[in-house]
mmCIF file of C-alpha atoms and ligand atoms in Angstrom:
data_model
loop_
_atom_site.group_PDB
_atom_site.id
_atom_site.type_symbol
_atom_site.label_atom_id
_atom_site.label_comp_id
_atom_site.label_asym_id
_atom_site.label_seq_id
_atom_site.Cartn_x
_atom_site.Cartn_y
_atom_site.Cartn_z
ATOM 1 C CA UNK A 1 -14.411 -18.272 8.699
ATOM 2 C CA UNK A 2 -11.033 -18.377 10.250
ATOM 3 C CA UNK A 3 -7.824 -16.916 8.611
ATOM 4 C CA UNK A 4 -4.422 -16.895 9.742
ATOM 5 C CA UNK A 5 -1.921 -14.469 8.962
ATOM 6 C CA UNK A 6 1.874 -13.960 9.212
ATOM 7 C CA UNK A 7 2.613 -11.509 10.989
ATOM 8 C CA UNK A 8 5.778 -9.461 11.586
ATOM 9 C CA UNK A 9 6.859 -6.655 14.167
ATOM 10 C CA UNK A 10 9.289 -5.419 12.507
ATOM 11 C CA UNK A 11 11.742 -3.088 14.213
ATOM 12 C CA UNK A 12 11.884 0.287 15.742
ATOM 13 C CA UNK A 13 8.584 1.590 16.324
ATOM 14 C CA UNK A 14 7.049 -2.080 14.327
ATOM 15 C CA UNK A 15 6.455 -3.892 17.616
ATOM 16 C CA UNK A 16 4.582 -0.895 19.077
ATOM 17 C CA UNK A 17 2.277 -0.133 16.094
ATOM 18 C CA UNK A 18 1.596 -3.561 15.633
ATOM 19 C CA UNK A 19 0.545 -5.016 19.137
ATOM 20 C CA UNK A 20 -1.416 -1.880 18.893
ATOM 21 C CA UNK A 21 -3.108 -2.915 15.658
ATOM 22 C CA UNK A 22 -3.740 -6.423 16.812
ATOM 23 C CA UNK A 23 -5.503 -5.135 20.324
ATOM 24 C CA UNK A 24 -8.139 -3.238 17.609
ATOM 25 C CA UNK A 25 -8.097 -6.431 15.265
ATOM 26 C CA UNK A 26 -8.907 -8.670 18.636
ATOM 27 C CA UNK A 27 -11.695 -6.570 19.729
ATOM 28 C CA UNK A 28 -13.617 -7.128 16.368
ATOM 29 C CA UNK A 29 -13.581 -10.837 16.750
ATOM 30 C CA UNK A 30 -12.860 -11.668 13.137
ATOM 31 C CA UNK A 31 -11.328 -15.063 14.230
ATOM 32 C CA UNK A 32 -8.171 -14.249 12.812
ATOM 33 C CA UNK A 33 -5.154 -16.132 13.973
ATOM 34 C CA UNK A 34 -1.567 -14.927 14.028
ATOM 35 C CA UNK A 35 1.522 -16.758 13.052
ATOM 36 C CA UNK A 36 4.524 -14.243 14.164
ATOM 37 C CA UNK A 37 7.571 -14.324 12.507
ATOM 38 C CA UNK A 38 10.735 -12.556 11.819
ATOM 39 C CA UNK A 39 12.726 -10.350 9.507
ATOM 40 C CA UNK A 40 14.574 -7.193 9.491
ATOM 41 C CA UNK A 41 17.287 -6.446 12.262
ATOM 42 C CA UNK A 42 14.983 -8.662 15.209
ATOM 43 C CA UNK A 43 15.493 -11.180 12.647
ATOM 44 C CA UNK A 44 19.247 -10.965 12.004
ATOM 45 C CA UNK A 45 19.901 -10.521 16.118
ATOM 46 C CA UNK A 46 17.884 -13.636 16.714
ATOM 47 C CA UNK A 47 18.594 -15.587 13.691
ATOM 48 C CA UNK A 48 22.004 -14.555 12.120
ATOM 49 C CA UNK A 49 19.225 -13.868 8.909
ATOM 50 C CA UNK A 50 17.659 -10.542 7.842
ATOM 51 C CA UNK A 51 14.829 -12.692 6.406
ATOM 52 C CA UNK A 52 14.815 -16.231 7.375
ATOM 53 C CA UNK A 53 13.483 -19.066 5.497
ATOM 54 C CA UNK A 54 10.912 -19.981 8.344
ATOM 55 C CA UNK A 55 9.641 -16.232 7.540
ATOM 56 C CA UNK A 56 9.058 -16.854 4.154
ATOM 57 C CA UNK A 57 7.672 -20.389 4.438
ATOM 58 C CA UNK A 58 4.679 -18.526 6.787
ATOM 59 C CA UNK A 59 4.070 -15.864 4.337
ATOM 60 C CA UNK A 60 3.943 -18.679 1.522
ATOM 61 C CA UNK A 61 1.356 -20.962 3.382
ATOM 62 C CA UNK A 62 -0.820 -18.611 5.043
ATOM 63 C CA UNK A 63 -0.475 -15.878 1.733
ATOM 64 C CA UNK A 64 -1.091 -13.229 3.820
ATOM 65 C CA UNK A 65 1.297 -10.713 5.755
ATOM 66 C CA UNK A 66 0.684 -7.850 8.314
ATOM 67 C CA UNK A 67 3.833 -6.337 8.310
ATOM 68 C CA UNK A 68 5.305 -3.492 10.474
ATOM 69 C CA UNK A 69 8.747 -1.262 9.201
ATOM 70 C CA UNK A 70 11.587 -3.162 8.630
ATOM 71 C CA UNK A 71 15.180 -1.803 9.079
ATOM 72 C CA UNK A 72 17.953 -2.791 6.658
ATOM 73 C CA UNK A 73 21.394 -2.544 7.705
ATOM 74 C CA UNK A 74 23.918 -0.922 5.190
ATOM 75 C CA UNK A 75 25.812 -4.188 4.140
ATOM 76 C CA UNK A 76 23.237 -6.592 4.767
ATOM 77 C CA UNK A 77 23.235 -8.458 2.203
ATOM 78 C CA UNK A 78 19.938 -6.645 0.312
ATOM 79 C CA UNK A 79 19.989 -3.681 -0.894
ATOM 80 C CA UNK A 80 15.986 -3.664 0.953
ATOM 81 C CA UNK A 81 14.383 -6.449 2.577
ATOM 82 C CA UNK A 82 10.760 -4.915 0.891
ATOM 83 C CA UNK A 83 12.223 -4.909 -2.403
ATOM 84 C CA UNK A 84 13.901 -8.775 -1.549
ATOM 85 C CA UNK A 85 10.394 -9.953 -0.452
ATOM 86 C CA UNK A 86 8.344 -8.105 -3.704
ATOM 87 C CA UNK A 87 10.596 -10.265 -5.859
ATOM 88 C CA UNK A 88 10.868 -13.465 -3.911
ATOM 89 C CA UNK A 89 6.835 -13.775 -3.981
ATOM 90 C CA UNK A 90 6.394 -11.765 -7.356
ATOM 91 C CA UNK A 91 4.301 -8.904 -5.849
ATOM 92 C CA UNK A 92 3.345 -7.465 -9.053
ATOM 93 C CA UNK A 93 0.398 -4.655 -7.507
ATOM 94 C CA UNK A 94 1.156 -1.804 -5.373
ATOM 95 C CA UNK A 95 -1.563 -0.560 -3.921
ATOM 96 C CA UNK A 96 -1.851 2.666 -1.653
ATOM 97 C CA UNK A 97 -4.870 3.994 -0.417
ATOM 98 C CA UNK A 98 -5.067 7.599 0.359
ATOM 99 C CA UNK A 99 -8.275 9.144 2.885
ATOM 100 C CA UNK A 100 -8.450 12.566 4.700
ATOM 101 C CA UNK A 101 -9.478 11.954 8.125
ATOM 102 C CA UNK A 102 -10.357 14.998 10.209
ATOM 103 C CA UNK A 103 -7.836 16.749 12.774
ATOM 104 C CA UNK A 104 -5.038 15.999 10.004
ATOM 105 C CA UNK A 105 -3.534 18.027 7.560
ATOM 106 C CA UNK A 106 -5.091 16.724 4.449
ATOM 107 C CA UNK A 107 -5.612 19.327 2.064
ATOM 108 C CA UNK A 108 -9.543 18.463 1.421
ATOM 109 C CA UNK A 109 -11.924 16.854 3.590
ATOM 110 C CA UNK A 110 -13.587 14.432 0.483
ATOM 111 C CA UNK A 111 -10.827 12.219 -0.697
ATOM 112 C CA UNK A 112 -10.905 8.671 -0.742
ATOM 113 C CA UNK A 113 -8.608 7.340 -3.751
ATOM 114 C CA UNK A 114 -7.125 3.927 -4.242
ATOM 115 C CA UNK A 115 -3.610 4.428 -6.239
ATOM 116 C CA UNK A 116 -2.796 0.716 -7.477
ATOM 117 C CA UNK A 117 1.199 1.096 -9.167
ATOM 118 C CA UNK A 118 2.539 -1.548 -11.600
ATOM 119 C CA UNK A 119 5.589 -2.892 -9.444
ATOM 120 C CA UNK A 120 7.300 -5.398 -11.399
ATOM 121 C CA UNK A 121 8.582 -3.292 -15.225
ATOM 122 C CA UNK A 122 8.843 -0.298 -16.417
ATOM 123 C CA UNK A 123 10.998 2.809 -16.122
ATOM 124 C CA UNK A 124 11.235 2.456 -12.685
ATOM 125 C CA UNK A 125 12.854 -0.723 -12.079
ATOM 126 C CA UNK A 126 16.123 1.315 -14.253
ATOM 127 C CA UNK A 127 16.808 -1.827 -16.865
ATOM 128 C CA UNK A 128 20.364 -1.692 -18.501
ATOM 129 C CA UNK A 129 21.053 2.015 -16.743
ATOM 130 C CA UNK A 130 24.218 2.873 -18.096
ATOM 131 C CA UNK A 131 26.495 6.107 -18.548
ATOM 132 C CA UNK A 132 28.721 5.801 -20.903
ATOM 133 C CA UNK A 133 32.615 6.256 -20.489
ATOM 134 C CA UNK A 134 32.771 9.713 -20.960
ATOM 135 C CA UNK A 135 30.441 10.398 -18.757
ATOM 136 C CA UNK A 136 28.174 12.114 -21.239
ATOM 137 C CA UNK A 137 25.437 10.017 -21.978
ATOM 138 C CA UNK A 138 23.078 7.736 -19.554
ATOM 139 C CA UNK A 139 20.659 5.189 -21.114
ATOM 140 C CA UNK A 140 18.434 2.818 -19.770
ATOM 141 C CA UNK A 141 15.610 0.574 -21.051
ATOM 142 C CA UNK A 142 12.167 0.553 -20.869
ATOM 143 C CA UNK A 143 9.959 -2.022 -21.132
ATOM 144 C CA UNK A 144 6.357 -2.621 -20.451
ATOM 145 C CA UNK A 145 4.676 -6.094 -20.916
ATOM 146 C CA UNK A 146 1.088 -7.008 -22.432
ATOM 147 C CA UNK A 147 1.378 -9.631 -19.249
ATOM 148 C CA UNK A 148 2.388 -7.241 -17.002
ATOM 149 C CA UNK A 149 0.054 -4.651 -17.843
ATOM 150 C CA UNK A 150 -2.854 -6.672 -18.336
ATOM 151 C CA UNK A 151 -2.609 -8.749 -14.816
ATOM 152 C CA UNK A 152 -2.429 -4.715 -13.195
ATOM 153 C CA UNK A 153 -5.318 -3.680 -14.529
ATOM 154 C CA UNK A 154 -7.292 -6.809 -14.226
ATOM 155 C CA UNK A 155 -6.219 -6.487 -10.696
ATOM 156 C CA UNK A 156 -7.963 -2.651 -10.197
ATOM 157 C CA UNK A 157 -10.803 -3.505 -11.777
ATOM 158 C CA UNK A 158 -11.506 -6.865 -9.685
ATOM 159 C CA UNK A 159 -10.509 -5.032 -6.336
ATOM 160 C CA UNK A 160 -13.006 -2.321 -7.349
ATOM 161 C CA UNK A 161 -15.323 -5.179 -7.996
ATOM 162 C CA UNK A 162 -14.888 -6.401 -4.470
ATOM 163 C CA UNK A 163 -14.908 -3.427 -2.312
ATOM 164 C CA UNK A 164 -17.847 -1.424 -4.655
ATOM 165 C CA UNK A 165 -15.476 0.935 -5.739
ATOM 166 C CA UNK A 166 -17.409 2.624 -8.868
ATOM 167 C CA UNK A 167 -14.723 4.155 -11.255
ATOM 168 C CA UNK A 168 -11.264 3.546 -12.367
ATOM 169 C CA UNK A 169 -9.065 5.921 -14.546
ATOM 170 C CA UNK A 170 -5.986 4.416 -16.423
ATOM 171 C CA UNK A 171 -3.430 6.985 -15.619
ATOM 172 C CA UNK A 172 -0.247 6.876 -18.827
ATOM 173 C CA UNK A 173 1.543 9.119 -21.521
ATOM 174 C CA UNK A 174 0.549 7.236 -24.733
ATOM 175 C CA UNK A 175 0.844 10.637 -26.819
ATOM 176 C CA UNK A 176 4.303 10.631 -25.788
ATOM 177 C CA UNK A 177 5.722 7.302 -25.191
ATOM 178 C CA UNK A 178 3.872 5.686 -27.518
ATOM 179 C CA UNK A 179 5.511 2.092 -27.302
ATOM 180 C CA UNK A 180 5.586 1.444 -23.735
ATOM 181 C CA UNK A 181 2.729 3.624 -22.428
ATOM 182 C CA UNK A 182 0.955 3.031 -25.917
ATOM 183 C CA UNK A 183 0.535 -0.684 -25.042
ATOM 184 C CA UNK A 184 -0.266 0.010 -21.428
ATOM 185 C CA UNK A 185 -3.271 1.590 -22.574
ATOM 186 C CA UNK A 186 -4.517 -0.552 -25.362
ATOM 187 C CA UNK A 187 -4.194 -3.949 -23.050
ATOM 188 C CA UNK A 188 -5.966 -1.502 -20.174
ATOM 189 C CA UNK A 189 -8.722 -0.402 -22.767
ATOM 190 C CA UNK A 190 -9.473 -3.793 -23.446
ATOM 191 C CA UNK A 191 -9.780 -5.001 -19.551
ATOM 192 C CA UNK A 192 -11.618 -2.350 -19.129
ATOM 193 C CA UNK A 193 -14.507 -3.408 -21.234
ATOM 194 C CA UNK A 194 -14.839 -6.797 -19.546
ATOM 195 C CA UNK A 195 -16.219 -4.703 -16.969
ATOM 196 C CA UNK A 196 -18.928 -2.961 -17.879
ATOM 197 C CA UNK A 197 -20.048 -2.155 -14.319
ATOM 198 C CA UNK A 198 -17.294 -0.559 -13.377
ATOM 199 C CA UNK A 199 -16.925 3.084 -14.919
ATOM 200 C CA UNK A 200 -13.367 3.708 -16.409
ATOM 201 C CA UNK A 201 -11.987 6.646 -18.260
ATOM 202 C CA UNK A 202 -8.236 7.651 -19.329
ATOM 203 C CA UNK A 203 -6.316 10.383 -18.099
ATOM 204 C CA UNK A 204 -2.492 11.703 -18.944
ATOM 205 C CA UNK A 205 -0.186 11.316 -16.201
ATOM 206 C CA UNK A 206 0.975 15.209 -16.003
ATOM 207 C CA UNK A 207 -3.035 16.414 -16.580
ATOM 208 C CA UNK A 208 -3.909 13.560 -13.423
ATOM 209 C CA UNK A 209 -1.226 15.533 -11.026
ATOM 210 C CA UNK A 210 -2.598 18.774 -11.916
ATOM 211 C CA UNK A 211 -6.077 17.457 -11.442
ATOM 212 C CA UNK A 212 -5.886 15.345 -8.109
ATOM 213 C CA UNK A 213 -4.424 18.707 -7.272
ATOM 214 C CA UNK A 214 -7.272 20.999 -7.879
ATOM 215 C CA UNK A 215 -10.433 18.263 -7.900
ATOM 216 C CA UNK A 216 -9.200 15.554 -6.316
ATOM 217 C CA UNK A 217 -12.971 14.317 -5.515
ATOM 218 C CA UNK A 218 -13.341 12.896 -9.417
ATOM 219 C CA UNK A 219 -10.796 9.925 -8.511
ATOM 220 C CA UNK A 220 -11.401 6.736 -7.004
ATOM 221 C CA UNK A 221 -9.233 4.032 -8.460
ATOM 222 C CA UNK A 222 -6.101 4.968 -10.115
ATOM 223 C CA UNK A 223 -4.489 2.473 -12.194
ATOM 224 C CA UNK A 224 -1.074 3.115 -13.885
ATOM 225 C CA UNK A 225 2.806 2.146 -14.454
ATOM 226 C CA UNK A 226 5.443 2.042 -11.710
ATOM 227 C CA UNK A 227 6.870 5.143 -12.244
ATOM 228 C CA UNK A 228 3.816 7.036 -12.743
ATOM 229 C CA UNK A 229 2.259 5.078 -10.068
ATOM 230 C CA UNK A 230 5.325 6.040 -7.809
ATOM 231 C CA UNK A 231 4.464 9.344 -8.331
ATOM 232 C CA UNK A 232 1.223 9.833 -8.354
ATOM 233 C CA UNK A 233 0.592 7.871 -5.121
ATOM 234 C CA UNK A 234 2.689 10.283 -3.012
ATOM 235 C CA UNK A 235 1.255 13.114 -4.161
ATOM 236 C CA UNK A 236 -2.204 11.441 -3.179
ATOM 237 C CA UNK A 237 -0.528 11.213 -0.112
ATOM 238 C CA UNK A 238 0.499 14.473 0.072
ATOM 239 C CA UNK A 239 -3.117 15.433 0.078
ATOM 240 C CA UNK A 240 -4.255 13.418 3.227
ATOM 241 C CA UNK A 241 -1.308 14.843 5.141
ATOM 242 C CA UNK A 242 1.680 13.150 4.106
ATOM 243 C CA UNK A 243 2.895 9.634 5.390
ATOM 244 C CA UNK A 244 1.352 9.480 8.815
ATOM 245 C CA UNK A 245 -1.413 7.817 8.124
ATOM 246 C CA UNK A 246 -0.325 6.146 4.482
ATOM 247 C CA UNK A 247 -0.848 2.571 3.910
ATOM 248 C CA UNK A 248 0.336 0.246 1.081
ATOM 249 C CA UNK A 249 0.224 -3.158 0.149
ATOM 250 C CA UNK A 250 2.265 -5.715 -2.334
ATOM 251 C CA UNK A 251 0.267 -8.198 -4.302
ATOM 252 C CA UNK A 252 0.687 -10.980 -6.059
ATOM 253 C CA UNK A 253 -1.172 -14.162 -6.947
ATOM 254 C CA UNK A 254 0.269 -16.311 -4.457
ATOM 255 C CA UNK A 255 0.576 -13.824 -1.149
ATOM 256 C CA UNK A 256 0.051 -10.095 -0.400
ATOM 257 C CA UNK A 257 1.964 -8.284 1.982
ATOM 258 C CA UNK A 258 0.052 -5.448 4.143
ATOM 259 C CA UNK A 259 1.954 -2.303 5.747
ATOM 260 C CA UNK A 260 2.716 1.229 6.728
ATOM 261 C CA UNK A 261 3.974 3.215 4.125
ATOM 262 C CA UNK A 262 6.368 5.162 6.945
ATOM 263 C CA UNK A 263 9.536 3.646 8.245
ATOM 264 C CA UNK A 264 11.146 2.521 11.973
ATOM 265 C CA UNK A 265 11.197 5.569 13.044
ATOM 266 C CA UNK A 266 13.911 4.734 15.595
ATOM 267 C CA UNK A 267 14.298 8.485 16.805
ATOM 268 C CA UNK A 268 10.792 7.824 19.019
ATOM 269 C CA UNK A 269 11.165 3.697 19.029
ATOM 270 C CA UNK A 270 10.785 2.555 22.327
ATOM 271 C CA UNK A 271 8.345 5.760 23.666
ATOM 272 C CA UNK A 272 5.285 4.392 23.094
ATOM 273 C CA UNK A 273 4.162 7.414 21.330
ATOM 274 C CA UNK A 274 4.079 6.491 17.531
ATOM 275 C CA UNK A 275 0.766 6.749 15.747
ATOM 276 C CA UNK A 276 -0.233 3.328 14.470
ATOM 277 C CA UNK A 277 -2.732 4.863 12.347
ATOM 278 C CA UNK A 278 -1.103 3.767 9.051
ATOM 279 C CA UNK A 279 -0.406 0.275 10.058
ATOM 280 C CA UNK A 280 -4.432 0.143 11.233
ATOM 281 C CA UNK A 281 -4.981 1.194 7.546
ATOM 282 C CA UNK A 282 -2.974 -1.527 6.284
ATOM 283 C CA UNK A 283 -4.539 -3.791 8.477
ATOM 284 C CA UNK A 284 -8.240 -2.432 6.751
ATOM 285 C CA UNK A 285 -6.770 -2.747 3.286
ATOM 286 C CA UNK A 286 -5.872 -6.389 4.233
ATOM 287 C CA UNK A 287 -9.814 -7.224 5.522
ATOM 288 C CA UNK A 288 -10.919 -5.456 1.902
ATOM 289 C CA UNK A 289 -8.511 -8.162 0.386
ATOM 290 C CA UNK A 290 -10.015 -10.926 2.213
ATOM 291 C CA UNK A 291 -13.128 -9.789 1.149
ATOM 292 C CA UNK A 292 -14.760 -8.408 4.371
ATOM 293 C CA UNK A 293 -15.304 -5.152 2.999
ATOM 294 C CA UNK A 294 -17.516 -4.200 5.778
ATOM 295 C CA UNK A 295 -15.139 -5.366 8.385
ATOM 296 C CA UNK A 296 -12.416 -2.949 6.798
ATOM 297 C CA UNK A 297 -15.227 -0.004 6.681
ATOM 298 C CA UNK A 298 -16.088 -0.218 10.506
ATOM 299 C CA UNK A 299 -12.263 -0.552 11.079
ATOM 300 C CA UNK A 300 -11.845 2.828 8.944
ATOM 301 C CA UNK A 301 -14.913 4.402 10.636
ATOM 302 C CA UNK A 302 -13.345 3.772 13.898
ATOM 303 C CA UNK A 303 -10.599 5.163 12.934
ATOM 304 C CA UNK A 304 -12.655 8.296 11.262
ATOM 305 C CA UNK A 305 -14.699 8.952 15.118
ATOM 306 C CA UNK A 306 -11.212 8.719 17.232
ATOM 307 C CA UNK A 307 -9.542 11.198 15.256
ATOM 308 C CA UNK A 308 -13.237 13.778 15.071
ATOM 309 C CA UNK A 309 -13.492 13.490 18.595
ATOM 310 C CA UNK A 310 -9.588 13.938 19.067
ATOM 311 C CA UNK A 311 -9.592 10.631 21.726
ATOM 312 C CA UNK A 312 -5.919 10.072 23.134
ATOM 313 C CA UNK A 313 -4.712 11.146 20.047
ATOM 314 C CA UNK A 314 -0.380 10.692 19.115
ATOM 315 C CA UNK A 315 1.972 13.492 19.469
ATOM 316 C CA UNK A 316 2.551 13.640 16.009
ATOM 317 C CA UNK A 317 -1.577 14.334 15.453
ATOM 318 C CA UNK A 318 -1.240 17.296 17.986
ATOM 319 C CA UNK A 319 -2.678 15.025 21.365
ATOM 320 C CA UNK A 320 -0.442 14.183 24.345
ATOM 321 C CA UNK A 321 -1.588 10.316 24.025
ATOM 322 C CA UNK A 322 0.296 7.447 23.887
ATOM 323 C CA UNK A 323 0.127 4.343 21.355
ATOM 324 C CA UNK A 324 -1.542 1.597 22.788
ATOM 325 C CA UNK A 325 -3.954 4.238 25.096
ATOM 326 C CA UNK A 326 -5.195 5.593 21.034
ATOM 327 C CA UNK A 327 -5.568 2.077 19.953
ATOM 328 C CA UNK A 328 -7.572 1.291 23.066
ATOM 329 C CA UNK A 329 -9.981 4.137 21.943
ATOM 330 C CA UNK A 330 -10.168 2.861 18.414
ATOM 331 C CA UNK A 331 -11.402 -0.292 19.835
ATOM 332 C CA UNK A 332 -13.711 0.901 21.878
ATOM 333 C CA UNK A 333 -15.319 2.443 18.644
ATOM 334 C CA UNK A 334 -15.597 -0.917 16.464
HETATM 335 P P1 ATP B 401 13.627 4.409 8.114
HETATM 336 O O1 ATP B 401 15.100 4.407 7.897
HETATM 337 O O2 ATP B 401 13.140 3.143 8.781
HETATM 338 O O3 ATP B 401 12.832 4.740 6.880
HETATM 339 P P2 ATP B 401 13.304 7.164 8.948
HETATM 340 O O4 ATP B 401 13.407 7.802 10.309
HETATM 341 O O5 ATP B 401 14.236 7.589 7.891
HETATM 342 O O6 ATP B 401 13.342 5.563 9.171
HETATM 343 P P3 ATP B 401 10.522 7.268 9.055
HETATM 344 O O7 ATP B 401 10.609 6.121 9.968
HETATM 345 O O8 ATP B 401 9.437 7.234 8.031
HETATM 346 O O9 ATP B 401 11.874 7.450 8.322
HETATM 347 O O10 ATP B 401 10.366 8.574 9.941
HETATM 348 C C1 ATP B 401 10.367 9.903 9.444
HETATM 349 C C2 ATP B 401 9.869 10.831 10.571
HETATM 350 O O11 ATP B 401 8.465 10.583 10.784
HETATM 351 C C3 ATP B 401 10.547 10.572 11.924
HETATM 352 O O12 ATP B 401 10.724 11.808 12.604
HETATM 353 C C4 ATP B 401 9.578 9.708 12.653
HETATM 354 O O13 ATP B 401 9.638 9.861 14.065
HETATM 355 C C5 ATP B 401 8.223 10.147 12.114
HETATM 356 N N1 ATP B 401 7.287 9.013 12.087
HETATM 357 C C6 ATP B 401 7.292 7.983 11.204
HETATM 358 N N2 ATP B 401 6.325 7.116 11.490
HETATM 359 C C7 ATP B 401 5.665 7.595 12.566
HETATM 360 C C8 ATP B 401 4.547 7.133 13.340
HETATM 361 N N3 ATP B 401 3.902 6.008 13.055
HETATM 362 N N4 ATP B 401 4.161 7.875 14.406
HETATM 363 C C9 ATP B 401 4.785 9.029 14.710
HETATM 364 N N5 ATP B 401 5.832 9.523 14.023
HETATM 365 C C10 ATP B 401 6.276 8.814 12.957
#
């Protein structure tokens, strides 16, 4: 089967990771094809537009994006082109997978959790923030949807469906916040029983920090709220090493939208030393999605032998190798 996907460079170091990324999709012979577009400031040079209808019109048709980090000029016109193109295509799932790989600085050696963050409601997207006059009081409201909560965890159980993920824990604060988080839960409880192959139990947000912290080997699909989600997913981060090798994607129905987590990096754009590790891992969350779950594995295991064996590793993993010279020993391995 042949796909085609939009892809974009991006800016800064985007044009490095991602020729990188393609050279290790090429030598798996997926027959994937590549539509390359434009947004961000290659976009606005070329085009006089940060994200230009053409770019849009690929991601719309093909429904799939590989994109690289975007920068957003102050006075652009958005306020962030990722936040512009979550809305434009309603990317209501977040999803952020967090591995330790060896020769990093993750804090254990056995994790492997999928954080997948609400990304439309809630807290987080600051409804009606106000302070008032004075200065004295700030307000905002809150709202969580039985639509919006139901298509999020629908969407963690079926991607644990699809990849053979075994267990999913609803992450909230219904003893607290028992509106919003309250119906979170009861619309997750009853998803979660349409699966009945698919282990789920329930977890407070402020118990699941202090958990992942201490045994983070009980989680494998984490399903909660934006702002929890926000949270949480960063500190999963935090225990594979930070954001160096981070992915995320955006999903909605109609397209998804695969990345680093990390941005331009413009202070080593141009060197040919960033790590395109996280981009690789985007690119692996994107064959999962596609459903060629054991495509995305050998891309991960690939990933998993360069790193043991420390081949031409980045400068920023402790190796004096270079970007494309890493990716060429990642695709030796697949
Ligand atoms: P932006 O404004 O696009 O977010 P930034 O510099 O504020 O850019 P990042 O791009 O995430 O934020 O960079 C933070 C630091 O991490 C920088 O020192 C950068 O060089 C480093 N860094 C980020 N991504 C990579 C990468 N893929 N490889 C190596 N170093 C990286």
């Amino acid at each position: 089967m042949t796909h085609t996907i939009a892809v974009i460079r991006g800016d800064g170091i985007g044009p490095e990771i991602m020729d990188a990324t393609l050279h290790v999709l090429d030598a798996m012979q997926l027959g994937l094809n590549y539509e390359f577009v434009e947004a961000g400031m290659s976009a606005l040079e070329k085009h006089g537009n940060l994200l230009p209808q053409a770019t849009l019109d690929a991601i719309a048709r093909h429904r799939i994006a590989l994109k690289s980090p975007l920068t957003t000029p102050v006075g652009g016109g958005f306020a962030s082109i990722n936040v512009e193109l979550r809305k434009r295509f309603d990317l209501y799932a977040n999803v952020r997978p967090a591995i330790s790989f060896p020769n990093t600085k993750a804090r254990y050696a056995d994790i492997d959790i999928i954080t997948v963050r609400e990304n439309t409601e809630g807290a987080y997207i600051g409804e009606g923030q106000q302070v008032s006059a004075d200065g004295a009081t700030a307000t905002l409201q809150q709202k969580v949807t039985r639509k919006g909560s139901e298509r999020i965890v629908r969407y963690a159980f079926d991607m644990a469906r699809r990849i053979g993920r075994k267990k999913v824990t609803i992450v909230h604060k219904a003893n607290i916040l028992k509106s919003t988080s309250g119906l979170f839960l009861k619309v997750a409880r009853e998803v979660a029983a349409q699966y009945p192959d698919i282990a789920c139990n329930e977890m407070i947000v402020d118990n699941t920090c202090m958990q992942l912290v201490m045994r983070p080997e009980q989680f494998d699909v984490i399903v909660t709220t934006n702002l929890f989600g926000d949270i949480v997913s960063d500190l999963c981060a935090g225990l594979v090493g930070g954001l160096g090798l981070a992915p995320g994607a955006n999903i909605g129905a109609d397209a998804a939208i695969f990345e680093a987590v990390h941005g331009s990096a413009p202070d080593i754009a141009g060197q040919g030393i960033a790590n395109p590790c996280a981009l690789l891992l985007g690119a692996a969350q994107m064959l999962d999605h596609l459903a060629l779950p054991g495509d995305a594995a050998r891309l991960r295991k690939a990933i998993r032998s360069t790193l043991a064996d420390q081949d031409a590793l980045t400068p920023d993993l402790g190796g004096s190798g270079n970007t494309m010279g890493f990716a060429r020993a990642i695709a030796t391995r697949v």
